[in-house]
Amino acid sequence: MLDAHFAEPSAVPNQLAAAFHDLYVPIHPNEHIAAAACRADTERVRTTGRWLVRHATDRCAATVGLALLATLGDDDDITLITTLGLLSHQFGPLAVHALERRWCGGGSDALLWLADRVTGWGRVYVVESLCKMGSSRARPWLLRRACDGDYLNRYFAGEVATAAHLHEAITALDPDSELVDHTGLLLTIMADSRGMGMTLDHYPPAPVVIAAHAEHAGRLEPTVGRFVTSAQLAGYLRQPTMQLSWPNGRREQVLDNYLSLLDREDWCAVARAGLAAGDQRITWLAEALAPELGLRAFTESSTG
């Protein structure tokens, strides 16, 4: 259909507005669409792609337009591509592919802009792209904001830890609180990523990173999120099936660090306040992990 359209000199873009509705249009980069674009005049392909992205009321036509721009678009199309990429479930893969191709012409900044605004599968596409491209500009973002707590984070948490050199960042002197908190989130996600992504058991620096997180978390003010993260990691360290190789006695020492932190009165007070307020994270923790860990914040004598 694209070959026939571009072979006709008098054909105009709006003639394609409803042309793809009954066809299978892939949302990922497709070699046949790319080949059709490369067989035609470049400027005509760009004009057609821009018109379809801006004006198509059918998502199949808009997807084809984005695929044309992903193949032959230029730097002037970055804003248009990024805007459509916000509808990430449908257009995320092609938008990310297009921005990767314009990496040195503004695509890296656009991907980071998009990364802060997409969720679900759209976030998976963008974060995996940032990990693959390996830009030093992306590393601070990957270390602090890549995970948003969504279940799909399990697909890329291990990639983030590896690509962003998490072990170097968290073992540095005085890491900022945003880095410490995101490290804790990454660790808890990887602890529960079996079947989806890299687990802590298959992340060689895990013992060093967990130990550093426990140390740095103890210097921060208590919050509900930090309490839950520390409890989850303490629960992970108690698992008899853990496959990580720890120096003799080191795992027990790090576990004691977490449990001591969770036993501090100021941390217990935050947890009790969260429970009283009905915070779902604390409610889940009180039922699922607190009895196993013997957390003082949830014992009857402490709360009643």
Short mmCIF file of N, CA and C in Angstrom, two decimals, residues 1-17 19-20 36 40-41 44-49 51-52 64 68:
data_model
loop_
_atom_site.label_atom_id
_atom_site.label_comp_id
_atom_site.label_asym_id
_atom_site.label_seq_id
_atom_site.Cartn_x
_atom_site.Cartn_y
_atom_site.Cartn_z
N MET A 1 0.83 -1.20 0.00
CA MET A 1 0.00 0.00 0.00
C MET A 1 0.87 1.26 0.00
N LEU A 2 1.92 1.25 0.79
CA LEU A 2 2.82 2.41 0.81
C LEU A 2 3.55 2.56 -0.52
N ASP A 3 4.01 1.46 -1.10
CA ASP A 3 4.67 1.52 -2.41
C ASP A 3 3.73 2.12 -3.46
N ALA A 4 2.49 1.67 -3.46
CA ALA A 4 1.52 2.18 -4.44
C ALA A 4 1.26 3.66 -4.23
N HIS A 5 1.18 4.07 -2.98
CA HIS A 5 0.93 5.48 -2.69
C HIS A 5 2.08 6.35 -3.16
N PHE A 6 3.31 5.97 -2.82
CA PHE A 6 4.46 6.79 -3.18
C PHE A 6 4.78 6.71 -4.67
N ALA A 7 4.31 5.66 -5.36
CA ALA A 7 4.53 5.56 -6.80
C ALA A 7 3.62 6.49 -7.59
N GLU A 8 2.58 6.99 -6.97
CA GLU A 8 1.65 7.88 -7.64
C GLU A 8 2.02 9.33 -7.31
N PRO A 9 2.56 10.08 -8.25
CA PRO A 9 3.05 11.44 -7.96
C PRO A 9 1.96 12.37 -7.43
N SER A 10 0.73 12.18 -7.82
CA SER A 10 -0.34 13.10 -7.42
C SER A 10 -0.99 12.71 -6.09
N ALA A 11 -0.58 11.59 -5.50
CA ALA A 11 -1.20 11.14 -4.25
C ALA A 11 -0.80 12.07 -3.10
N VAL A 12 -1.76 12.35 -2.22
CA VAL A 12 -1.52 13.25 -1.08
C VAL A 12 -1.72 12.46 0.22
N PRO A 13 -1.10 12.91 1.32
CA PRO A 13 -1.12 12.14 2.57
C PRO A 13 -2.51 11.81 3.09
N ASN A 14 -3.48 12.74 2.94
CA ASN A 14 -4.78 12.46 3.54
C ASN A 14 -5.50 11.28 2.89
N GLN A 15 -5.01 10.82 1.75
CA GLN A 15 -5.59 9.64 1.12
C GLN A 15 -5.26 8.36 1.91
N LEU A 16 -4.29 8.46 2.82
CA LEU A 16 -3.92 7.32 3.65
C LEU A 16 -4.61 7.33 5.02
N ALA A 17 -5.45 8.32 5.26
CA ALA A 17 -6.01 8.52 6.59
C ALA A 17 -6.77 7.29 7.09
N ALA A 19 -6.64 4.24 5.31
CA ALA A 19 -6.20 3.13 4.46
C ALA A 19 -5.73 1.91 5.22
N PHE A 20 -5.33 2.08 6.47
CA PHE A 20 -4.70 0.98 7.19
C PHE A 20 -5.60 0.34 8.24
N ALA A 36 9.88 0.25 2.61
CA ALA A 36 8.99 1.04 1.75
C ALA A 36 9.33 2.53 1.84
N ALA A 40 11.16 5.36 -1.34
CA ALA A 40 10.47 6.56 -1.82
C ALA A 40 11.33 7.81 -1.60
N ASP A 41 10.85 8.92 -2.10
CA ASP A 41 11.54 10.19 -1.93
C ASP A 41 11.51 10.60 -0.45
N ARG A 44 9.15 13.43 0.68
CA ARG A 44 7.74 13.03 0.57
C ARG A 44 7.37 12.09 1.71
N VAL A 45 8.27 11.21 2.06
CA VAL A 45 8.01 10.32 3.20
C VAL A 45 7.85 11.12 4.48
N ARG A 46 8.72 12.11 4.69
CA ARG A 46 8.62 12.94 5.89
C ARG A 46 7.32 13.71 5.92
N THR A 47 6.94 14.28 4.79
CA THR A 47 5.68 15.04 4.73
C THR A 47 4.49 14.13 5.04
N THR A 48 4.52 12.94 4.50
CA THR A 48 3.42 11.98 4.74
C THR A 48 3.39 11.56 6.20
N GLY A 49 4.55 11.24 6.75
CA GLY A 49 4.61 10.83 8.14
C GLY A 49 4.13 11.91 9.09
N TRP A 51 2.09 14.39 8.41
CA TRP A 51 0.65 14.61 8.28
C TRP A 51 -0.13 13.53 9.04
N LEU A 52 0.28 12.29 8.88
CA LEU A 52 -0.43 11.20 9.55
C LEU A 52 -0.33 11.32 11.07
N VAL A 64 1.55 4.18 11.40
CA VAL A 64 2.32 4.14 10.16
C VAL A 64 3.07 5.46 9.98
N LEU A 68 7.14 5.92 9.66
CA LEU A 68 7.84 6.63 8.58
C LEU A 68 8.83 7.63 9.16
#
